[in-house]
XYZ file of C-alpha atoms in Angstrom:
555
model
C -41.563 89.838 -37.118
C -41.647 86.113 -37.002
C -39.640 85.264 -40.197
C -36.401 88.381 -39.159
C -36.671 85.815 -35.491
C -36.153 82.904 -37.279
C -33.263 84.338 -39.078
C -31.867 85.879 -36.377
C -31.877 82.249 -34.227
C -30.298 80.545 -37.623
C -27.575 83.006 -37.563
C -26.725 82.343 -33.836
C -26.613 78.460 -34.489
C -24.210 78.738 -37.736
C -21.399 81.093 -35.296
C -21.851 78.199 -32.336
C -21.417 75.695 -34.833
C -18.450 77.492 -36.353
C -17.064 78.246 -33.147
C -16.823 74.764 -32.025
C -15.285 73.458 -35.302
C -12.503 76.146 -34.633
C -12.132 75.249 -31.332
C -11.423 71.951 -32.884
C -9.138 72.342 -35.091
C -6.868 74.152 -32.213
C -7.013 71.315 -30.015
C -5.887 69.301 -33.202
C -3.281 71.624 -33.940
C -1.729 71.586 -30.618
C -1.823 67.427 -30.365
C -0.338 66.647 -33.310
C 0.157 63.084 -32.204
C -2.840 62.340 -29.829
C -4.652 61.026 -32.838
C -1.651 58.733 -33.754
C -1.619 57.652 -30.031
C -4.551 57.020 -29.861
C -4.903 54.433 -32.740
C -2.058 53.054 -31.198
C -3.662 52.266 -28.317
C -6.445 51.070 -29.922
C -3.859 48.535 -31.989
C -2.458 47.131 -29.131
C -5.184 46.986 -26.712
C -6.261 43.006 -27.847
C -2.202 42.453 -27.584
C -2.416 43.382 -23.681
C -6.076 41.622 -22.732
C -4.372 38.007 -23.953
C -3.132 36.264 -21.054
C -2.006 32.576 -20.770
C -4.731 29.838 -19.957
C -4.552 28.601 -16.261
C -3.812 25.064 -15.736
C -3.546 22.252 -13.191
C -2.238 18.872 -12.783
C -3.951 15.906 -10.992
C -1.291 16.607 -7.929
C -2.001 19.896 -7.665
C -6.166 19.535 -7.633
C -5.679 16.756 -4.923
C -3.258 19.218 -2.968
C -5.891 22.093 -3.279
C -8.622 19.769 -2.666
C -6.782 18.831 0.608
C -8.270 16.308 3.053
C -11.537 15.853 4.127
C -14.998 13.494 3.727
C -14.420 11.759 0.563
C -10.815 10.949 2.239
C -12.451 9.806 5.399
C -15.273 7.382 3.321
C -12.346 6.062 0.933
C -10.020 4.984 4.129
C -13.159 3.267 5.626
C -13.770 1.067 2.431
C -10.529 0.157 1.004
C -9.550 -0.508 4.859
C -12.236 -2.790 5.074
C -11.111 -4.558 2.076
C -7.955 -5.491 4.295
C -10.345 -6.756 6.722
C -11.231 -9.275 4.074
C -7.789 -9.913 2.634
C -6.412 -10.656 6.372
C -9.074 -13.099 6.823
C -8.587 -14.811 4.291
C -4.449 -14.856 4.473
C -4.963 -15.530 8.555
C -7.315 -18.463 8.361
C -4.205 -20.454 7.265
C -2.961 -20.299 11.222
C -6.326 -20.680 12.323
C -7.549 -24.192 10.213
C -3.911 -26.036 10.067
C -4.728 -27.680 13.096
C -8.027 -28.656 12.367
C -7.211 -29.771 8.975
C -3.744 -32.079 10.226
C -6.843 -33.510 12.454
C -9.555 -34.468 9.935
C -6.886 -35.431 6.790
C -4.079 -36.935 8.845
C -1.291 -34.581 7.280
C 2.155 -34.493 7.435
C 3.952 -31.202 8.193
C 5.076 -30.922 4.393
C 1.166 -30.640 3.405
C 0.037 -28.627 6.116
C 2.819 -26.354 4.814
C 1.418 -26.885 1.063
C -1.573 -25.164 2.259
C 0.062 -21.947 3.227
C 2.001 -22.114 -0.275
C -0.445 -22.536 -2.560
C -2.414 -19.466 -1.581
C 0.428 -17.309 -2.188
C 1.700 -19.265 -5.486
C -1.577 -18.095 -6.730
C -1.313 -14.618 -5.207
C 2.554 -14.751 -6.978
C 0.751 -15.566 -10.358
C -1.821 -13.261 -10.189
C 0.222 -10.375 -8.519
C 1.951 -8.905 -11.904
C -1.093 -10.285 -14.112
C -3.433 -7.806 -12.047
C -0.613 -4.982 -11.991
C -0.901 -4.887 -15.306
C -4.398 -5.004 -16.308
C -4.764 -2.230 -13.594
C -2.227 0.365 -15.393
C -4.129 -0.761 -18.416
C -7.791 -0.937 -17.452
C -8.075 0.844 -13.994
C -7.985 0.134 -10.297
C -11.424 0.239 -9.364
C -12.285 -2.946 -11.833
C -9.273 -5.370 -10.356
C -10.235 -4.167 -6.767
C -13.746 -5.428 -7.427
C -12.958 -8.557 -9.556
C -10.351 -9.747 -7.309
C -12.782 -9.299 -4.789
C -14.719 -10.684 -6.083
C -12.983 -13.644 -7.460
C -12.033 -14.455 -3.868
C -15.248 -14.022 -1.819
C -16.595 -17.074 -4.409
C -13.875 -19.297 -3.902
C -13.445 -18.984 -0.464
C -17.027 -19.905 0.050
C -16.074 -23.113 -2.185
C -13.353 -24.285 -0.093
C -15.765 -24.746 3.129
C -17.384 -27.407 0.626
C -13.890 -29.639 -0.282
C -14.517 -33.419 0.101
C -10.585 -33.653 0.326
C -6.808 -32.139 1.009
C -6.396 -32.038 -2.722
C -9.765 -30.079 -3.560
C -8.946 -28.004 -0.677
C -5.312 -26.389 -1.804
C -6.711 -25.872 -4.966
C -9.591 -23.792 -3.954
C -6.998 -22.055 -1.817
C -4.679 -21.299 -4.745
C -7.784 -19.576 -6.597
C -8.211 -17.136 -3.571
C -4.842 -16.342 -3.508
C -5.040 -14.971 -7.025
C -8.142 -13.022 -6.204
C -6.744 -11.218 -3.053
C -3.778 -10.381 -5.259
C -6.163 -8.219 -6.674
C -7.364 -6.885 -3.951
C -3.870 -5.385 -3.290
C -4.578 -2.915 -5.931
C -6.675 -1.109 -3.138
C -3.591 0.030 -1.577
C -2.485 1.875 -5.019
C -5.959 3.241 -5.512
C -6.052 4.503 -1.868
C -2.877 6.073 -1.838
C -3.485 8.484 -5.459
C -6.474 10.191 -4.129
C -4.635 11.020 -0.915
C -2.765 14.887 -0.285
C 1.108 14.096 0.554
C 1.728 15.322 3.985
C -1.928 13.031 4.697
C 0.064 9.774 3.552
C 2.526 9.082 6.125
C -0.569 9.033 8.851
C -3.160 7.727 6.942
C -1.388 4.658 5.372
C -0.014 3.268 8.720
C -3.062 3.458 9.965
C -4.624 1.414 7.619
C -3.220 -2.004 9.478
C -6.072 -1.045 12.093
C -8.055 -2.432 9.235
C -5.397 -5.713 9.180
C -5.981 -5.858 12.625
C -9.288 -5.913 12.643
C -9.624 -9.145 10.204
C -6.973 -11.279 11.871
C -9.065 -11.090 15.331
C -12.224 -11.584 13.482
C -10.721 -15.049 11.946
C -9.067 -15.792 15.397
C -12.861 -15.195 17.230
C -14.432 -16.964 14.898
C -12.216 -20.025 15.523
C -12.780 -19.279 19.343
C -16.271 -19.641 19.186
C -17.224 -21.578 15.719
C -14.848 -23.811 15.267
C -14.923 -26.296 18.394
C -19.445 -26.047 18.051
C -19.520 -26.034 14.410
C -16.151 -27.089 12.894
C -13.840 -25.071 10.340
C -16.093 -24.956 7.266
C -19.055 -22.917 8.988
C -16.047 -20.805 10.170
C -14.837 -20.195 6.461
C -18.649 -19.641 5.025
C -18.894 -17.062 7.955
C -15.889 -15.640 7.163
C -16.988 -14.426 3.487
C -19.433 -12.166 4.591
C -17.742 -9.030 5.173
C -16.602 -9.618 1.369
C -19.593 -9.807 0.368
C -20.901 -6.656 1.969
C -17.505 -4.869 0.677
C -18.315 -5.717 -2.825
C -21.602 -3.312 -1.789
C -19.852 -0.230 -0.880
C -16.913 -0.558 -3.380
C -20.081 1.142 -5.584
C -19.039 4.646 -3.567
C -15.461 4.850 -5.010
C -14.992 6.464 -8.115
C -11.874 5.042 -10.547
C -8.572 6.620 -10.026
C -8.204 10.399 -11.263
C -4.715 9.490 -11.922
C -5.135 6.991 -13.972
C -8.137 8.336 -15.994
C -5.505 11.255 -16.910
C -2.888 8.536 -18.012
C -5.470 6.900 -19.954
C -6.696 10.339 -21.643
C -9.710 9.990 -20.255
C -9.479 13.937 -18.723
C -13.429 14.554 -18.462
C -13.707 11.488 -16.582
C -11.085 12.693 -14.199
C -12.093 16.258 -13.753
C -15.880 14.808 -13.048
C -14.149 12.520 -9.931
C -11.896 15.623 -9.090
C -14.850 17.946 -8.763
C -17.178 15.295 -7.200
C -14.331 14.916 -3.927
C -14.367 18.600 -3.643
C -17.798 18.972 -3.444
C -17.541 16.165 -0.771
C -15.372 17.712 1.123
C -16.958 21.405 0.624
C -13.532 22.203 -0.963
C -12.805 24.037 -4.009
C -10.998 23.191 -7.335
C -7.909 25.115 -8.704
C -8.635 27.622 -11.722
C -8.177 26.228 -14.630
C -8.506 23.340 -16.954
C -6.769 20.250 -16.074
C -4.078 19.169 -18.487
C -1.553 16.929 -18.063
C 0.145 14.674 -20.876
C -1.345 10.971 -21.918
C 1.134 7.915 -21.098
C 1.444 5.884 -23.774
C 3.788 3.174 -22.007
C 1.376 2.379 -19.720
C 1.698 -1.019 -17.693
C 5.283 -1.246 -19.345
C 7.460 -3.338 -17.265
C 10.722 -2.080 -19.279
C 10.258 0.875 -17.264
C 10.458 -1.063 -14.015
C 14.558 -2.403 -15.237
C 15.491 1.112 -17.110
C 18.496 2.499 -15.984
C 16.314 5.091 -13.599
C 14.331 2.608 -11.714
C 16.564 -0.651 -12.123
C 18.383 -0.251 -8.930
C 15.102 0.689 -7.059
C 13.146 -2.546 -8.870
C 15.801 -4.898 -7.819
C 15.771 -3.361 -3.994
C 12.415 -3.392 -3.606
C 11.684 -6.472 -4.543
C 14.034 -8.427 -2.044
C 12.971 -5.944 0.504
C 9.128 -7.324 -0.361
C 10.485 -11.150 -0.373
C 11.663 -10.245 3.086
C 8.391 -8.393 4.321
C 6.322 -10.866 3.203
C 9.219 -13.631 4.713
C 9.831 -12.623 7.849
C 5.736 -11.511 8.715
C 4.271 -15.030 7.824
C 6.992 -16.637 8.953
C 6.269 -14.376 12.597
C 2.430 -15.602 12.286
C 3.216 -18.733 11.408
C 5.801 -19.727 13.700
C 3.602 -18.155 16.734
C 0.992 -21.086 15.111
C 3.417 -23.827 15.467
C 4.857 -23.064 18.570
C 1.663 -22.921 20.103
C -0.028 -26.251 18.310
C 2.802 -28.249 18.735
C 4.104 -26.952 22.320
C 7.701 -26.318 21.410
C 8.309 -22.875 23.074
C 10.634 -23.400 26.084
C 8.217 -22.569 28.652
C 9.380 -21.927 32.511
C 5.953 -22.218 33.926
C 4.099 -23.966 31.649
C 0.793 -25.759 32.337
C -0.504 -29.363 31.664
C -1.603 -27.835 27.968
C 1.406 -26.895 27.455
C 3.584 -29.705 28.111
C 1.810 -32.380 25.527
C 4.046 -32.354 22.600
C 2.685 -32.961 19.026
C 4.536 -35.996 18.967
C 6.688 -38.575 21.103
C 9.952 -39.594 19.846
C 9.171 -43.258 21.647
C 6.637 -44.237 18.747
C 6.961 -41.387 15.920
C 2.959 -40.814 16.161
C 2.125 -37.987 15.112
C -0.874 -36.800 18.219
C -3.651 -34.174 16.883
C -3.416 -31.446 19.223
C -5.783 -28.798 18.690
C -5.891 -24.820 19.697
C -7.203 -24.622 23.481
C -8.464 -21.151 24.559
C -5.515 -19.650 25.878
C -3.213 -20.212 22.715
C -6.389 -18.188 20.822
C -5.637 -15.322 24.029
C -1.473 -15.755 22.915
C -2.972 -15.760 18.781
C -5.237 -12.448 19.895
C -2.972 -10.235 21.999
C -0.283 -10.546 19.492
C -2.836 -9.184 16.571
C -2.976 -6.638 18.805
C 0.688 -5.675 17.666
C -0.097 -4.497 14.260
C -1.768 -1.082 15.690
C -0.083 -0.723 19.209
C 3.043 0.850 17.767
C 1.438 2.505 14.935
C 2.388 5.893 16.946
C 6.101 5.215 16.408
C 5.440 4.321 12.848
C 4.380 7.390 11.864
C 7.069 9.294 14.199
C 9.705 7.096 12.362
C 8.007 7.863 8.468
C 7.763 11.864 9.390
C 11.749 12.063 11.202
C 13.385 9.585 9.966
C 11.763 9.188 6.154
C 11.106 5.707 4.818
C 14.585 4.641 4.134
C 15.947 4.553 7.618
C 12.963 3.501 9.030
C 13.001 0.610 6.967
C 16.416 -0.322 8.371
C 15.628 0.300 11.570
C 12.632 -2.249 11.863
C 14.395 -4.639 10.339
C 17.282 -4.685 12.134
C 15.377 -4.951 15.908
C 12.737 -7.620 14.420
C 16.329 -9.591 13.479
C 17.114 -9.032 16.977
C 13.439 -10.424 18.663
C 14.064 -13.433 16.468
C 16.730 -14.948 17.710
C 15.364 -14.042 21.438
C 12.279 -16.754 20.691
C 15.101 -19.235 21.393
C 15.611 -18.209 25.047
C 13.661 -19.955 27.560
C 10.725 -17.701 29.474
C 7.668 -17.498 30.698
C 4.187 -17.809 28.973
C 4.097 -13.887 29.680
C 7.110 -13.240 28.563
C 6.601 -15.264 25.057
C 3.420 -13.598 24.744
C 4.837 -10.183 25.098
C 8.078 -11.042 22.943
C 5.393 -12.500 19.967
C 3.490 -9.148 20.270
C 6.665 -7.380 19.637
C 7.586 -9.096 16.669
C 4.315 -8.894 15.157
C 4.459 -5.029 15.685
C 8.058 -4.949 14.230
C 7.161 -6.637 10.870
C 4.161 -5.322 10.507
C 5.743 -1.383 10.901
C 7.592 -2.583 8.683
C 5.652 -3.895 5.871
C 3.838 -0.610 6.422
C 6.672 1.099 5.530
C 7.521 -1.184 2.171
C 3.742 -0.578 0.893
C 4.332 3.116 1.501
C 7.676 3.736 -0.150
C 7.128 1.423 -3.596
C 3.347 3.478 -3.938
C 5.214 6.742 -4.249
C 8.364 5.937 -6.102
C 6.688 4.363 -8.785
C 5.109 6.900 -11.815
C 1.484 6.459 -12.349
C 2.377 4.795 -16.072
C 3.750 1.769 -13.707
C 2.411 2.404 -10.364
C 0.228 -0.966 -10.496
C 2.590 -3.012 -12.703
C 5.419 -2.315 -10.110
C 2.986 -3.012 -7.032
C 2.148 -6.069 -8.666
C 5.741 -7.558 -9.083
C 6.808 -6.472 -5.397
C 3.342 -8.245 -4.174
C 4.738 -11.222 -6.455
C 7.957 -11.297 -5.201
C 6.906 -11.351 -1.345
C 4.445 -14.069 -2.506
C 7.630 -16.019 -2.713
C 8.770 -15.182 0.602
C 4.890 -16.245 2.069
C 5.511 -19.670 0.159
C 8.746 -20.253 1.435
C 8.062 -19.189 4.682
C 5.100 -22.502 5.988
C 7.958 -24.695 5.547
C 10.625 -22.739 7.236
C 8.038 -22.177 9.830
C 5.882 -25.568 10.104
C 8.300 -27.934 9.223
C 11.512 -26.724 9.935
C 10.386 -25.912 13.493
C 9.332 -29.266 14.300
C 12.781 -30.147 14.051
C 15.222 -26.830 15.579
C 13.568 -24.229 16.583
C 16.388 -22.232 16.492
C 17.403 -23.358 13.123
C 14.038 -22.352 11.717
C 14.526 -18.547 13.337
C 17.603 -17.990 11.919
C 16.930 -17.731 8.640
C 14.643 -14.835 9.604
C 16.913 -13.356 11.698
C 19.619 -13.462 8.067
C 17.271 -12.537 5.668
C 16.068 -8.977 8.147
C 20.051 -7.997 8.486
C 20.194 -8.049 4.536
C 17.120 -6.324 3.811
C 18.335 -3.435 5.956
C 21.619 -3.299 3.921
C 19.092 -2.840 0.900
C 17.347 -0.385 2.424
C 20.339 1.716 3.405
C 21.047 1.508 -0.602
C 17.373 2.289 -2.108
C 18.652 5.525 -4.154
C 15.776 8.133 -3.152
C 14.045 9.126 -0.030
C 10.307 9.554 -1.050
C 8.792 11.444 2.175
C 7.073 14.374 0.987
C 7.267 14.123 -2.205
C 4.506 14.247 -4.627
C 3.336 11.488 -6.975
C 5.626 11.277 -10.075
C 2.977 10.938 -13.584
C 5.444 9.474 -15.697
C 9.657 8.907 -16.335
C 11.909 12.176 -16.689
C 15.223 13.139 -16.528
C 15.144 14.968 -13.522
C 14.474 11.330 -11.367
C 17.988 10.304 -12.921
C 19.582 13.726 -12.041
C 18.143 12.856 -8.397
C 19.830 8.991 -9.049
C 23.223 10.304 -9.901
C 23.291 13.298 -7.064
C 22.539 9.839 -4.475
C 25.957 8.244 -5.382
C 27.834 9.818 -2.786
C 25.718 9.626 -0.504
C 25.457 6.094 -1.013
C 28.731 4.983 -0.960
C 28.910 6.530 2.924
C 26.093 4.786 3.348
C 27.440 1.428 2.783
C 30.421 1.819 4.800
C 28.436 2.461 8.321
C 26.113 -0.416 6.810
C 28.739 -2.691 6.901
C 29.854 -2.148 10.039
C 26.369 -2.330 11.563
C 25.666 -5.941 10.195
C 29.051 -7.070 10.854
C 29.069 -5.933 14.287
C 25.016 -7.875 14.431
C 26.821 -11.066 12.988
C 29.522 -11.371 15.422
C 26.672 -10.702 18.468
C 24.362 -12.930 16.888
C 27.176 -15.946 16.575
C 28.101 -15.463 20.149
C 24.185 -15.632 21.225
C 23.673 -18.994 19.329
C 26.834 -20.268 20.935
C 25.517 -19.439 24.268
C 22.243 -20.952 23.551
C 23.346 -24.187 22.023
């Protein structure tokens, strides 16, 4: 019984297992081409899983970044290294007097003073573009720095005039590299961020002019102007400190090849600012023409070089010449003053005997030298309205043409108030205004020549700072109104150039190296241009003829 069981169960398994193969074969008969589909499916499966690598660029991981801590920490530092670079460019109003007092100077070589800082700034301006496209930003920030925290300290120790403009020179060419702050500042911030944050860096400017002027409120007449210049090096000192928090350009790392470096700085700011980073590797192509100043004259950029740097002379020009001349007037009592005091009516000098009489700063020419500081922020709100509406072109023009205007109104006779008020405007006026230059020349420029091209505009206004002491300090001593009108000249020009700059540059993001498409952009401006020129031209003729008829009046 158990063996016929066994055989009967085998014989039950073989018909299942036939059954099944039959049933097979059907299916397989029926689909001739499911099999053939199938390995086709199979074949091109791989084909439809390949997809194309994600990417970014640098602009586009600083645009997803967006704005946030690290932005917040890098506008407090590099601002405060314009707190340093203001006090060391505004001591020049602040120790001319006291200097003309302890050296017996002439106007010539109280002049020389304000000269040699920016000869050396001049010098050092392109040498530290260029070893910044080359090298990096964060290293000529900190050696310039550097460089002139240590000299500065030096010059409170000069036994004589001719130790002391040489010491002066040397700072010069360190806070030419301190300038590279600006360039460093402005590639780690978004786009739409840069029109608000950048103006608001003078704050920072602000902030180190009334520190000098305080400092030669209270130290100078109790401990003299050396103890004012050692005291005046210590917020360099404690900038050198925190310089430690900012990383080295991502921009340039890129340019320089150095991608790890820059997706390590990239991914650092996000996680600063709780922020994420786009998908994707970050690949953008190395600059080999880095720090070439050929690019600055090639066709493409050779109309916007030339522009910009006359519109630099004239920033630089026109807002030493306003702190200056503000200096002069003050020291030497020239303003024509309705109501002025007993202070104010002691001239430098009596035409009876030729003597030249040292006439220091009393307290309420520091009040005049303090209220107009206060001119580089008040306006800042109409700054940034004019950069968002109007773009940087035509707000270029129109700052320069109303600071032409204020000019040639120093010449009219007011009151203390009204000089006050009039020197407040003028400060705010050129100061918008070099806002604006520093703005447009950071984003026009590619990252290959970003620095290099900072550092000739910085030279070339370094020639409008040296020209402008002796404009200023000894022109004034003789006209007044001949030594405002060549401000007044050279403000009416630069807003021609302005009006004929060949690209607007609000909102757009930060060029990485030369193309084509900036020359398409060139050619497309012509037109525009030449339409331009014509209601230019009118404009400053019109300004000429008003401003021929005001002298006329006044003389």
């Amino acid at each position: 019984m158990g063996s016929v069981g066994r055989q009967r169960r085998s014989s039950m398994k073989t018909q299942l297992v036939s059954a099944i193969q039959l049933e097979e074969v059907e299916m397989e008969v029926n689909n001739p081409h499911q099999e053939v589909n199938s390995l086709y499916q199979e074949v091109n499966k791989p084909h439809q899983e390949v997809k194309e690598p994600q990417t970014y660029s640098v602009e586009e991981a600083v645009e997803t970044i967006g704005f946030g801590r690290f932005h917040i920490l890098l506008f407090v530092i590099m601002g405060s290294a314009s707190i340093a670079e203001a006090m060391e460019i505004m001591l020049l109003a602040v120790v001319s007097p006291e200097i003309r007092c302890e050296w017996h100077l002439d106007d010539w070589e109280v002049a020389l003073v304000s000269t040699m800082v920016f000869a050396g700034f001049m010098v050092c301006g392109v040498l530290s573009g260029y070893v910044a496209d080359r090298y990096g930003r964060w290293k000529v920030v900190f050696g310039g720095s550097l460089w002139a925290a240590y000299f500065s300290l030096l010059t409170s120790f000069s036994p004589s005039y001719g130790w002391f403009i040489f010491l002066r020179l040397m700072v010069g060419c360190g806070v030419a590299g301190c300038s590279q702050g600006f360039v460093l500042k402005t590639e780690f911030i978004p786009a739409s961020y840069r029109s608000y944050l950048l103006p608001l860096a003078s704050i920072f400017w602000m902030v180190g002019s009334m520190l000098i002027i305080l400092l030669g409120m209270t130290v100078v007449p109790t401990l003299g102007w050396r103890w004012m210049i050692r005291l005046s090096v210590i917020p360099s000192v404690i900038l050198l400190l925190l310089f430690q928090l900012i990383p080295e350009s991502a921009r340039y790392n890129v340019s320089a090849g150095n991608v790890q470096a820059a997706v390590e700085t990239l991914q650092r700011i996000a996680r600063m600012n709780k922020a994420s980073m786009p998908p994707g590797s970050l690949v953008e192509p190395v600059v080999k023409d880095r720090g070439s100043w050929r690019l600055l004259i090639s066709p493409a950029f050779r109309r916007t070089s030339l522009l910009l740097w006359y519109s630099w002379f004239v920033a630089s020009f026109s807002y030493y010449g306003s702190v200056l001349s503000s200096s002069e007037l003050l020291e030497k009592n020239l303003l024509c003053v309705t109501d002025a005091d007993a202070e104010h009516q002691q001239k430098h000098s009596h035409p009876e005997d030729g003597l030249c009489y040292c006439i220091p700063f009393g307290f309420s020419d520091y009040q005049t030298l303090l209220i107009s500081c206060l001119g580089e922020v008040a306006l800042i709100p109409l700054n940034i309205f004019l950069l968002n509406v109007f773009g940087r072109k035509l707000s270029m023009v129109l700052l320069e043409l109303m600071a032409a205007l204020f000019f040639m109104l120093v010449n009219i006779c007011s009151t203390m108030l009204g000089f006050t008020i009039l020197l407040f405007l003028i400060r705010s006026l050129v100061s918008m205004n070099f806002n604006v230059v520093y703005i447009y020349t950071a984003e026009v420029y590619p990252t290959a020549v970003r620095s290099l091209g900072m550092g000739f505009c910085t030279s070339f206004s370094r020639i409008g700072g040296m020209i402008a002491p002796f404009i200023a300090q000894v022109l004034m001593s003789h006209s007044v109104i001949l030594a405002l009108l060549p401000f007044t000249v050279a403000c009416v020009l630069c807003a021609v150039g302005a009006f004929l700059l060949p690209i607007e540059t609000k909102g757009r993001a930060l060029l990485v190296r030369h193309c084509l498409c900036y020359c398409v952009t060139l050619r497309q401006s012509s037109v525009c241009d030449i339409q331009v020129m014509v209601v230019t031209l009118f404009h400053s003729i019109h300004f000429l003829l008003f401003t021929a008829k005001f002298l006329t009046v006044c003389m």
